[in-house]
PDB file of N, CA and C in Angstrom:
ATOM      1  N   MET A   1       0.895  -1.332   0.213  1.00 93.00           N
ATOM      2  CA  MET A   1      -0.169  -0.048  -0.050  1.00 93.00           C
ATOM      3  C   MET A   1       0.701   1.174  -0.021  1.00 93.00           C
ATOM      4  N   ALA A   2       0.080   2.191  -0.466  1.00 97.00           N
ATOM      5  CA  ALA A   2       1.342   3.711  -0.749  1.00 97.00           C
ATOM      6  C   ALA A   2       0.585   4.757   0.292  1.00 97.00           C
ATOM      7  N   THR A   3       1.487   5.372   0.786  1.00 98.00           N
ATOM      8  CA  THR A   3       1.079   6.217   1.632  1.00 98.00           C
ATOM      9  C   THR A   3       0.554   8.124   0.915  1.00 98.00           C
ATOM     10  N   TYR A   4      -0.221   8.084   1.067  1.00 98.00           N
ATOM     11  CA  TYR A   4      -0.586   9.462   0.522  1.00 98.00           C
ATOM     12  C   TYR A   4      -0.875  10.867   1.722  1.00 98.00           C
ATOM     13  N   ILE A   5      -0.461  12.020   1.504  1.00 98.00           N
ATOM     14  CA  ILE A   5      -1.026  12.847   2.598  1.00 98.00           C
ATOM     15  C   ILE A   5      -1.529  13.803   1.969  1.00 98.00           C
ATOM     16  N   VAL A   6      -2.653  14.324   2.274  1.00 98.00           N
ATOM     17  CA  VAL A   6      -3.568  15.079   1.795  1.00 98.00           C
ATOM     18  C   VAL A   6      -3.960  16.491   2.303  1.00 98.00           C
ATOM     19  N   LEU A   7      -3.475  17.487   1.817  1.00 98.00           N
ATOM     20  CA  LEU A   7      -3.814  18.988   2.384  1.00 98.00           C
ATOM     21  C   LEU A   7      -5.240  19.438   2.043  1.00 98.00           C
ATOM     22  N   ASN A   8      -6.225  19.627   2.975  1.00 98.00           N
ATOM     23  CA  ASN A   8      -7.662  20.289   2.260  1.00 98.00           C
ATOM     24  C   ASN A   8      -7.976  21.560   2.981  1.00 98.00           C
ATOM     25  N   SER A   9      -8.312  22.383   2.366  1.00 98.00           N
ATOM     26  CA  SER A   9      -8.787  23.912   2.360  1.00 98.00           C
ATOM     27  C   SER A   9     -10.248  24.215   2.286  1.00 98.00           C
ATOM     28  N   PHE A  10     -11.124  24.390   3.346  1.00 98.00           N
ATOM     29  CA  PHE A  10     -12.676  24.385   3.191  1.00 98.00           C
ATOM     30  C   PHE A  10     -12.694  25.254   1.631  1.00 98.00           C
ATOM     31  N   THR A  11     -13.652  24.903   1.259  1.00 97.00           N
ATOM     32  CA  THR A  11     -14.323  26.263   0.049  1.00 97.00           C
ATOM     33  C   THR A  11     -15.581  26.915   0.934  1.00 97.00           C
ATOM     34  N   ASP A  12     -15.844  27.629   0.052  1.00 97.00           N
ATOM     35  CA  ASP A  12     -17.041  28.571   0.913  1.00 97.00           C
ATOM     36  C   ASP A  12     -18.467  27.757   1.578  1.00 97.00           C
ATOM     37  N   GLN A  13     -18.627  26.591   0.582  1.00 97.00           N
ATOM     38  CA  GLN A  13     -19.590  25.433   1.171  1.00 97.00           C
ATOM     39  C   GLN A  13     -19.155  24.656   2.741  1.00 97.00           C
ATOM     40  N   GLY A  14     -17.731  24.516   2.447  1.00 97.00           N
ATOM     41  CA  GLY A  14     -17.256  23.766   3.748  1.00 97.00           C
ATOM     42  C   GLY A  14     -17.177  24.474   5.026  1.00 97.00           C
ATOM     43  N   ILE A  15     -16.989  25.911   4.819  1.00 97.00           N
ATOM     44  CA  ILE A  15     -16.661  26.982   5.931  1.00 97.00           C
ATOM     45  C   ILE A  15     -18.322  27.149   6.640  1.00 97.00           C
ATOM     46  N   ARG A  16     -19.237  27.349   5.656  1.00 97.00           N
ATOM     47  CA  ARG A  16     -20.429  27.668   6.211  1.00 97.00           C
ATOM     48  C   ARG A  16     -21.175  26.694   6.900  1.00 97.00           C
ATOM     49  N   ASN A  17     -20.038  25.303   6.231  1.00 95.00           N
ATOM     50  CA  ASN A  17     -20.870  24.211   7.530  1.00 95.00           C
ATOM     51  C   ASN A  17     -20.032  23.535   8.229  1.00 95.00           C
ATOM     52  N   VAL A  18     -19.053  24.246   8.904  1.00 97.00           N
ATOM     53  CA  VAL A  18     -17.798  24.182   9.344  1.00 97.00           C
ATOM     54  C   VAL A  18     -18.143  22.698  11.050  1.00 97.00           C
ATOM     55  N   LYS A  19     -19.639  23.475  11.261  1.00 97.00           N
ATOM     56  CA  LYS A  19     -19.792  22.494  12.301  1.00 97.00           C
ATOM     57  C   LYS A  19     -19.539  21.055  12.142  1.00 97.00           C
ATOM     58  N   ASP A  20     -20.109  21.066  10.700  1.00 97.00           N
ATOM     59  CA  ASP A  20     -20.542  19.393  10.694  1.00 97.00           C
ATOM     60  C   ASP A  20     -18.807  18.765   9.987  1.00 97.00           C
ATOM     61  N   SER A  21     -17.727  19.371  10.474  1.00 97.00           N
ATOM     62  CA  SER A  21     -16.398  19.095   9.549  1.00 97.00           C
ATOM     63  C   SER A  21     -16.031  17.722  10.553  1.00 97.00           C
ATOM     64  N   THR A  22     -16.165  17.070  11.174  1.00 97.00           N
ATOM     65  CA  THR A  22     -15.842  15.975  11.778  1.00 97.00           C
ATOM     66  C   THR A  22     -16.699  14.970  11.626  1.00 97.00           C
ATOM     67  N   LYS A  23     -17.828  14.936  11.169  1.00 97.00           N
ATOM     68  CA  LYS A  23     -18.833  14.058  10.885  1.00 97.00           C
ATOM     69  C   LYS A  23     -18.436  13.727   9.634  1.00 97.00           C
ATOM     70  N   ARG A  24     -18.115  15.194   8.504  1.00 97.00           N
ATOM     71  CA  ARG A  24     -17.641  14.965   7.429  1.00 97.00           C
ATOM     72  C   ARG A  24     -16.727  13.919   7.156  1.00 97.00           C
ATOM     73  N   ALA A  25     -15.501  14.073   8.212  1.00 97.00           N
ATOM     74  CA  ALA A  25     -14.372  13.099   8.309  1.00 97.00           C
ATOM     75  C   ALA A  25     -14.805  11.559   8.524  1.00 97.00           C
ATOM     76  N   ASP A  26     -16.178  11.845   9.414  1.00 97.00           N
ATOM     77  CA  ASP A  26     -16.225   9.995   9.388  1.00 97.00           C
ATOM     78  C   ASP A  26     -17.075   9.524   8.022  1.00 97.00           C
ATOM     79  N   ALA A  27     -17.798  10.074   7.190  1.00 97.00           N
ATOM     80  CA  ALA A  27     -18.378   9.815   5.802  1.00 97.00           C
ATOM     81  C   ALA A  27     -17.457   9.550   4.658  1.00 97.00           C
ATOM     82  N   VAL A  28     -15.985  10.612   5.045  1.00 98.00           N
ATOM     83  CA  VAL A  28     -15.104  10.482   4.291  1.00 98.00           C
ATOM     84  C   VAL A  28     -14.200   8.925   4.044  1.00 98.00           C
ATOM     85  N   ARG A  29     -13.946   8.717   5.978  1.00 98.00           N
ATOM     86  CA  ARG A  29     -13.570   7.225   6.134  1.00 98.00           C
ATOM     87  C   ARG A  29     -14.442   6.286   5.518  1.00 98.00           C
ATOM     88  N   ASP A  30     -15.789   6.312   5.731  1.00 97.00           N
ATOM     89  CA  ASP A  30     -16.508   5.478   4.568  1.00 97.00           C
ATOM     90  C   ASP A  30     -16.136   5.297   3.210  1.00 97.00           C
ATOM     91  N   LEU A  31     -16.371   6.707   2.957  1.00 98.00           N
ATOM     92  CA  LEU A  31     -16.294   6.383   1.442  1.00 98.00           C
ATOM     93  C   LEU A  31     -14.804   5.943   0.783  1.00 98.00           C
ATOM     94  N   ALA A  32     -13.818   6.554   1.548  1.00 98.00           N
ATOM     95  CA  ALA A  32     -12.581   5.880   0.956  1.00 98.00           C
ATOM     96  C   ALA A  32     -12.567   3.937   0.921  1.00 98.00           C
ATOM     97  N   LYS A  33     -13.072   3.835   1.813  1.00 98.00           N
ATOM     98  CA  LYS A  33     -13.516   2.358   1.686  1.00 98.00           C
ATOM     99  C   LYS A  33     -13.933   1.745   0.587  1.00 98.00           C
ATOM    100  N   LYS A  34     -15.224   2.576  -0.053  1.00 98.00           N
ATOM    101  CA  LYS A  34     -15.241   2.074  -1.518  1.00 98.00           C
ATOM    102  C   LYS A  34     -14.684   1.947  -2.514  1.00 98.00           C
ATOM    103  N   PHE A  35     -13.392   2.505  -2.289  1.00 98.00           N
ATOM    104  CA  PHE A  35     -12.047   2.950  -3.355  1.00 98.00           C
ATOM    105  C   PHE A  35     -11.416   1.642  -2.761  1.00 98.00           C
ATOM    106  N   GLY A  36     -10.936   0.771  -1.573  1.00 98.00           N
ATOM    107  CA  GLY A  36     -10.047   0.169  -1.758  1.00 98.00           C
ATOM    108  C   GLY A  36      -8.588   1.394  -0.823  1.00 98.00           C
ATOM    109  N   VAL A  37      -9.372   2.286  -0.502  1.00 98.00           N
ATOM    110  CA  VAL A  37      -8.589   3.460   0.756  1.00 98.00           C
ATOM    111  C   VAL A  37      -8.657   3.326   1.787  1.00 98.00           C
ATOM    112  N   THR A  38      -8.132   3.513   2.852  1.00 98.00           N
ATOM    113  CA  THR A  38      -7.863   3.177   4.108  1.00 98.00           C
ATOM    114  C   THR A  38      -7.513   5.074   4.822  1.00 98.00           C
ATOM    115  N   ALA A  39      -8.511   5.099   5.557  1.00 98.00           N
ATOM    116  CA  ALA A  39      -8.168   6.839   6.183  1.00 98.00           C
ATOM    117  C   ALA A  39      -7.582   6.545   7.146  1.00 98.00           C
ATOM    118  N   LYS A  40      -6.045   6.784   7.494  1.00 98.00           N
ATOM    119  CA  LYS A  40      -5.448   6.462   8.253  1.00 98.00           C
ATOM    120  C   LYS A  40      -5.329   7.650   9.919  1.00 98.00           C
ATOM    121  N   GLU A  41      -5.616   8.901   9.171  1.00 98.00           N
ATOM    122  CA  GLU A  41      -5.707   9.986  10.286  1.00 98.00           C
ATOM    123  C   GLU A  41      -6.383  11.132   9.467  1.00 98.00           C
ATOM    124  N   PHE A  42      -6.649  11.973  10.313  1.00 98.00           N
ATOM    125  CA  PHE A  42      -7.325  13.413  10.072  1.00 98.00           C
ATOM    126  C   PHE A  42      -6.910  14.371  11.173  1.00 98.00           C
ATOM    127  N   PHE A  43      -6.010  15.497  10.885  1.00 98.00           N
ATOM    128  CA  PHE A  43      -5.983  16.628  11.451  1.00 98.00           C
ATOM    129  C   PHE A  43      -6.157  17.874  11.381  1.00 98.00           C
ATOM    130  N   TRP A  44      -6.901  18.480  11.859  1.00 98.00           N
ATOM    131  CA  TRP A  44      -7.368  19.699  11.715  1.00 98.00           C
ATOM    132  C   TRP A  44      -6.464  20.845  12.146  1.00 98.00           C
ATOM    133  N   THR A  45      -5.697  21.620  11.172  1.00 98.00           N
ATOM    134  CA  THR A  45      -4.624  22.420  11.465  1.00 98.00           C
ATOM    135  C   THR A  45      -5.058  24.348  11.395  1.00 98.00           C
ATOM    136  N   LEU A  46      -4.080  24.989  11.830  1.00 97.00           N
ATOM    137  CA  LEU A  46      -3.906  26.312  11.747  1.00 97.00           C
ATOM    138  C   LEU A  46      -2.700  26.583  10.388  1.00 97.00           C
ATOM    139  N   GLY A  47      -3.165  27.536   9.963  1.00 96.00           N
ATOM    140  CA  GLY A  47      -2.180  27.940   8.980  1.00 96.00           C
ATOM    141  C   GLY A  47      -2.526  27.653   7.324  1.00 96.00           C
ATOM    142  N   SER A  48      -2.324  27.826   6.694  1.00 96.00           N
ATOM    143  CA  SER A  48      -2.751  27.644   5.006  1.00 96.00           C
ATOM    144  C   SER A  48      -3.516  26.786   4.906  1.00 96.00           C
ATOM    145  N   TYR A  49      -3.571  25.329   5.586  1.00 98.00           N
ATOM    146  CA  TYR A  49      -4.765  24.268   5.143  1.00 98.00           C
ATOM    147  C   TYR A  49      -5.579  23.983   6.239  1.00 98.00           C
ATOM    148  N   ASP A  50      -6.696  23.142   6.418  1.00 98.00           N
ATOM    149  CA  ASP A  50      -7.660  23.208   7.274  1.00 98.00           C
ATOM    150  C   ASP A  50      -7.557  22.518   7.748  1.00 98.00           C
ATOM    151  N   VAL A  51      -6.826  21.004   7.125  1.00 98.00           N
ATOM    152  CA  VAL A  51      -6.933  19.684   7.639  1.00 98.00           C
ATOM    153  C   VAL A  51      -5.942  19.567   7.088  1.00 98.00           C
ATOM    154  N   VAL A  52      -5.395  17.991   7.660  1.00 98.00           N
ATOM    155  CA  VAL A  52      -4.121  17.115   6.562  1.00 98.00           C
ATOM    156  C   VAL A  52      -4.789  15.760   7.165  1.00 98.00           C
ATOM    157  N   ALA A  53      -4.661  15.426   6.128  1.00 98.00           N
ATOM    158  CA  ALA A  53      -5.116  13.684   6.052  1.00 98.00           C
ATOM    159  C   ALA A  53      -3.967  12.700   5.297  1.00 98.00           C
ATOM    160  N   ILE A  54      -3.848  11.355   5.803  1.00 98.00           N
ATOM    161  CA  ILE A  54      -3.384  10.517   5.958  1.00 98.00           C
ATOM    162  C   ILE A  54      -3.870   9.378   5.247  1.00 98.00           C
ATOM    163  N   TYR A  55      -3.458   8.977   4.346  1.00 98.00           N
ATOM    164  CA  TYR A  55      -4.173   7.786   3.931  1.00 98.00           C
ATOM    165  C   TYR A  55      -3.070   6.629   3.282  1.00 98.00           C
ATOM    166  N   ASP A  56      -4.068   5.457   3.194  1.00 98.00           N
ATOM    167  CA  ASP A  56      -3.057   4.288   2.543  1.00 98.00           C
ATOM    168  C   ASP A  56      -4.066   3.954   1.246  1.00 98.00           C
ATOM    169  N   ALA A  57      -3.416   3.872  -0.087  1.00 98.00           N
ATOM    170  CA  ALA A  57      -4.164   3.184  -1.401  1.00 98.00           C
ATOM    171  C   ALA A  57      -3.221   2.123  -1.934  1.00 98.00           C
ATOM    172  N   PRO A  58      -4.087   1.233  -2.477  1.00 98.00           N
ATOM    173  CA  PRO A  58      -3.352   0.389  -3.230  1.00 98.00           C
ATOM    174  C   PRO A  58      -2.503   0.890  -4.642  1.00 98.00           C
ATOM    175  N   ASP A  59      -3.270   1.667  -5.131  1.00 97.00           N
ATOM    176  CA  ASP A  59      -2.242   2.482  -6.464  1.00 97.00           C
ATOM    177  C   ASP A  59      -3.014   4.077  -6.291  1.00 97.00           C
ATOM    178  N   ASP A  60      -1.914   4.750  -7.757  1.00 97.00           N
ATOM    179  CA  ASP A  60      -2.332   5.923  -7.321  1.00 97.00           C
ATOM    180  C   ASP A  60      -3.769   5.983  -8.270  1.00 97.00           C
ATOM    181  N   ALA A  61      -4.162   5.199  -9.273  1.00 97.00           N
ATOM    182  CA  ALA A  61      -5.589   5.321  -9.918  1.00 97.00           C
ATOM    183  C   ALA A  61      -6.783   5.273  -8.672  1.00 97.00           C
ATOM    184  N   SER A  62      -6.539   4.210  -7.611  1.00 98.00           N
ATOM    185  CA  SER A  62      -7.506   4.356  -6.244  1.00 98.00           C
ATOM    186  C   SER A  62      -7.533   5.794  -5.856  1.00 98.00           C
ATOM    187  N   MET A  63      -6.562   6.164  -5.549  1.00 98.00           N
ATOM    188  CA  MET A  63      -6.468   7.386  -4.730  1.00 98.00           C
ATOM    189  C   MET A  63      -6.790   8.517  -6.155  1.00 98.00           C
ATOM    190  N   THR A  64      -6.793   8.883  -7.077  1.00 98.00           N
ATOM    191  CA  THR A  64      -7.394   9.540  -7.775  1.00 98.00           C
ATOM    192  C   THR A  64      -8.747   9.936  -7.823  1.00 98.00           C
ATOM    193  N   ALA A  65      -9.296   8.659  -8.148  1.00 98.00           N
ATOM    194  CA  ALA A  65     -10.526   8.428  -8.069  1.00 98.00           C
ATOM    195  C   ALA A  65     -11.334   9.020  -6.950  1.00 98.00           C
ATOM    196  N   PHE A  66     -11.084   8.366  -5.532  1.00 98.00           N
ATOM    197  CA  PHE A  66     -11.239   8.516  -4.163  1.00 98.00           C
ATOM    198  C   PHE A  66     -11.220  10.131  -4.295  1.00 98.00           C
ATOM    199  N   GLY A  67     -10.044  10.846  -4.185  1.00 97.00           N
ATOM    200  CA  GLY A  67      -9.668  12.329  -4.655  1.00 97.00           C
ATOM    201  C   GLY A  67     -11.175  12.985  -5.117  1.00 97.00           C
ATOM    202  N   LEU A  68     -11.201  12.487  -6.322  1.00 97.00           N
ATOM    203  CA  LEU A  68     -12.269  12.988  -7.193  1.00 97.00           C
ATOM    204  C   LEU A  68     -13.394  13.120  -6.911  1.00 97.00           C
ATOM    205  N   ALA A  69     -13.623  11.742  -5.566  1.00 97.00           N
ATOM    206  CA  ALA A  69     -15.267  11.922  -5.407  1.00 97.00           C
ATOM    207  C   ALA A  69     -15.133  12.851  -4.196  1.00 97.00           C
ATOM    208  N   ILE A  70     -13.973  13.155  -3.330  1.00 97.00           N
ATOM    209  CA  ILE A  70     -14.005  14.342  -2.336  1.00 97.00           C
ATOM    210  C   ILE A  70     -14.470  15.226  -2.887  1.00 97.00           C
ATOM    211  N   GLY A  71     -13.910  15.943  -3.930  1.00 96.00           N
ATOM    212  CA  GLY A  71     -13.571  17.294  -4.655  1.00 96.00           C
ATOM    213  C   GLY A  71     -15.248  16.785  -5.029  1.00 96.00           C
ATOM    214  N   ALA A  72     -16.169  16.397  -5.582  1.00 97.00           N
ATOM    215  CA  ALA A  72     -16.995  16.376  -5.940  1.00 97.00           C
ATOM    216  C   ALA A  72     -18.355  16.631  -4.947  1.00 97.00           C
ATOM    217  N   ALA A  73     -17.803  16.429  -3.824  1.00 96.00           N
ATOM    218  CA  ALA A  73     -18.808  16.767  -2.556  1.00 96.00           C
ATOM    219  C   ALA A  73     -19.073  18.074  -2.389  1.00 96.00           C
ATOM    220  N   GLY A  74     -18.125  19.016  -2.999  1.00 96.00           N
ATOM    221  CA  GLY A  74     -17.988  20.703  -2.779  1.00 96.00           C
ATOM    222  C   GLY A  74     -17.302  20.988  -1.672  1.00 96.00           C
ATOM    223  N   ASN A  75     -17.058  20.338  -0.307  1.00 97.00           N
ATOM    224  CA  ASN A  75     -16.752  21.008   0.642  1.00 97.00           C
ATOM    225  C   ASN A  75     -15.176  21.430   1.144  1.00 97.00           C
ATOM    226  N   VAL A  76     -14.183  21.187   0.494  1.00 97.00           N
ATOM    227  CA  VAL A  76     -13.039  21.073   0.201  1.00 97.00           C
ATOM    228  C   VAL A  76     -12.069  20.936  -0.964  1.00 97.00           C
ATOM    229  N   ARG A  77     -11.181  21.712  -1.198  1.00 97.00           N
ATOM    230  CA  ARG A  77     -10.322  21.601  -2.393  1.00 97.00           C
ATOM    231  C   ARG A  77      -8.787  20.636  -1.784  1.00 97.00           C
ATOM    232  N   THR A  78      -8.318  19.789  -2.658  1.00 97.00           N
ATOM    233  CA  THR A  78      -7.484  19.181  -1.848  1.00 97.00           C
ATOM    234  C   THR A  78      -6.022  19.102  -2.608  1.00 97.00           C
ATOM    235  N   GLN A  79      -4.906  18.868  -2.005  1.00 97.00           N
ATOM    236  CA  GLN A  79      -3.946  18.939  -2.844  1.00 97.00           C
ATOM    237  C   GLN A  79      -3.189  17.536  -2.244  1.00 97.00           C
ATOM    238  N   THR A  80      -2.959  16.256  -2.930  1.00 98.00           N
ATOM    239  CA  THR A  80      -2.583  15.149  -2.638  1.00 98.00           C
ATOM    240  C   THR A  80      -0.718  14.724  -2.967  1.00 98.00           C
ATOM    241  N   MET A  81      -0.389  14.616  -2.085  1.00 98.00           N
ATOM    242  CA  MET A  81       1.148  14.259  -2.178  1.00 98.00           C
ATOM    243  C   MET A  81       1.465  12.754  -1.900  1.00 98.00           C
ATOM    244  N   ARG A  82       1.973  12.283  -2.647  1.00 98.00           N
ATOM    245  CA  ARG A  82       2.792  10.982  -2.481  1.00 98.00           C
ATOM    246  C   ARG A  82       3.872  10.715  -1.709  1.00 98.00           C
ATOM    247  N   ALA A  83       3.765  10.018  -0.214  1.00 98.00           N
ATOM    248  CA  ALA A  83       4.512   9.960   0.877  1.00 98.00           C
ATOM    249  C   ALA A  83       5.575   8.686   0.829  1.00 98.00           C
ATOM    250  N   PHE A  84       6.502   8.859   1.079  1.00 97.00           N
ATOM    251  CA  PHE A  84       7.334   7.585   1.075  1.00 97.00           C
ATOM    252  C   PHE A  84       8.119   7.402   2.567  1.00 97.00           C
ATOM    253  N   SER A  85       7.816   6.097   2.883  1.00 96.00           N
ATOM    254  CA  SER A  85       8.583   5.819   4.192  1.00 96.00           C
ATOM    255  C   SER A  85      10.496   5.886   4.333  1.00 96.00           C
ATOM    256  N   ARG A  86      10.653   5.597   5.302  1.00 97.00           N
ATOM    257  CA  ARG A  86      12.316   5.821   5.147  1.00 97.00           C
ATOM    258  C   ARG A  86      12.818   4.343   4.276  1.00 97.00           C
ATOM    259  N   GLU A  87      11.980   3.321   4.574  1.00 96.00           N
ATOM    260  CA  GLU A  87      12.295   2.137   3.974  1.00 96.00           C
ATOM    261  C   GLU A  87      12.194   2.195   2.408  1.00 96.00           C
ATOM    262  N   GLU A  88      11.038   2.927   1.887  1.00 96.00           N
ATOM    263  CA  GLU A  88      10.631   2.948   0.299  1.00 96.00           C
ATOM    264  C   GLU A  88      11.775   3.671  -0.242  1.00 96.00           C
ATOM    265  N   MET A  89      12.183   5.388   0.726  1.00 97.00           N
ATOM    266  CA  MET A  89      13.002   6.111   0.324  1.00 97.00           C
ATOM    267  C   MET A  89      14.493   5.499   0.114  1.00 97.00           C
ATOM    268  N   ASN A  90      14.747   4.206   1.067  1.00 96.00           N
ATOM    269  CA  ASN A  90      16.051   3.930   0.470  1.00 96.00           C
ATOM    270  C   ASN A  90      15.840   2.966  -0.908  1.00 96.00           C
ATOM    271  N   GLY A  91      14.674   2.506  -1.018  1.00 95.00           N
ATOM    272  CA  GLY A  91      15.086   1.270  -2.388  1.00 95.00           C
ATOM    273  C   GLY A  91      15.172   2.461  -3.071  1.00 95.00           C
ATOM    274  N   VAL A  92      14.195   3.692  -3.334  1.00 96.00           N
ATOM    275  CA  VAL A  92      14.359   4.629  -4.301  1.00 96.00           C
ATOM    276  C   VAL A  92      15.938   4.947  -4.494  1.00 96.00           C
ATOM    277  N   LEU A  93      16.417   5.419  -3.684  1.00 96.00           N
ATOM    278  CA  LEU A  93      17.867   6.246  -3.101  1.00 96.00           C
ATOM    279  C   LEU A  93      19.184   4.854  -3.899  1.00 96.00           C
ATOM    280  N   GLY A  94      18.435   3.643  -3.384  1.00 96.00           N
ATOM    281  CA  GLY A  94      19.651   2.325  -4.322  1.00 96.00           C
ATOM    282  C   GLY A  94      19.427   2.499  -5.362  1.00 96.00           C
ATOM    283  N   LYS A  95      18.291   2.939  -6.482  1.00 96.00           N
ATOM    284  CA  LYS A  95      18.300   3.009  -7.559  1.00 96.00           C
ATOM    285  C   LYS A  95      19.170   3.927  -8.465  1.00 96.00           C
ATOM    286  N   LEU A  96      19.738   4.983  -7.599  1.00 95.00           N
ATOM    287  CA  LEU A  96      20.748   5.962  -8.159  1.00 95.00           C
ATOM    288  C   LEU A  96      22.187   5.734  -8.756  1.00 95.00           C
ATOM    289  N   THR A  97      22.537   4.067  -8.380  1.00 80.00           N
ATOM    290  CA  THR A  97      23.452   3.787  -8.909  1.00 80.00           C
ATOM    291  C   THR A  97      23.584   3.590 -10.609  1.00 80.00           C
TER     292      THR A  97
END
C-alpha cells in the first residue's frame, strides 16, 4: 500500500458548514473504503490548510478516484502528495547507482 498525505482547504460551502467537519471526516472514512483506500488520520490544522489527512491506497488510480469523489462533494479543495517511508526512500535511493 502506498501512503498519501492530503492537504485540505475548506471551500465556501465547507466553511459555512464547518460544524459538521468531524461528521464529514467520518463520511470520508467510509467513502474511502469503497475505493480500497484506508483513512489513517485526520488533523484539523492552523495555517494555510484546514485539514491534513493521511491515507493508504493500493495505487494512484484508486487514490485519484477517491480524491475526485471528495472534491465532487464540494466541501474542500485538496492537494495530494505521495509519501515515502524511510524504507521506501532507501529503495528509491538505491536505484541511483
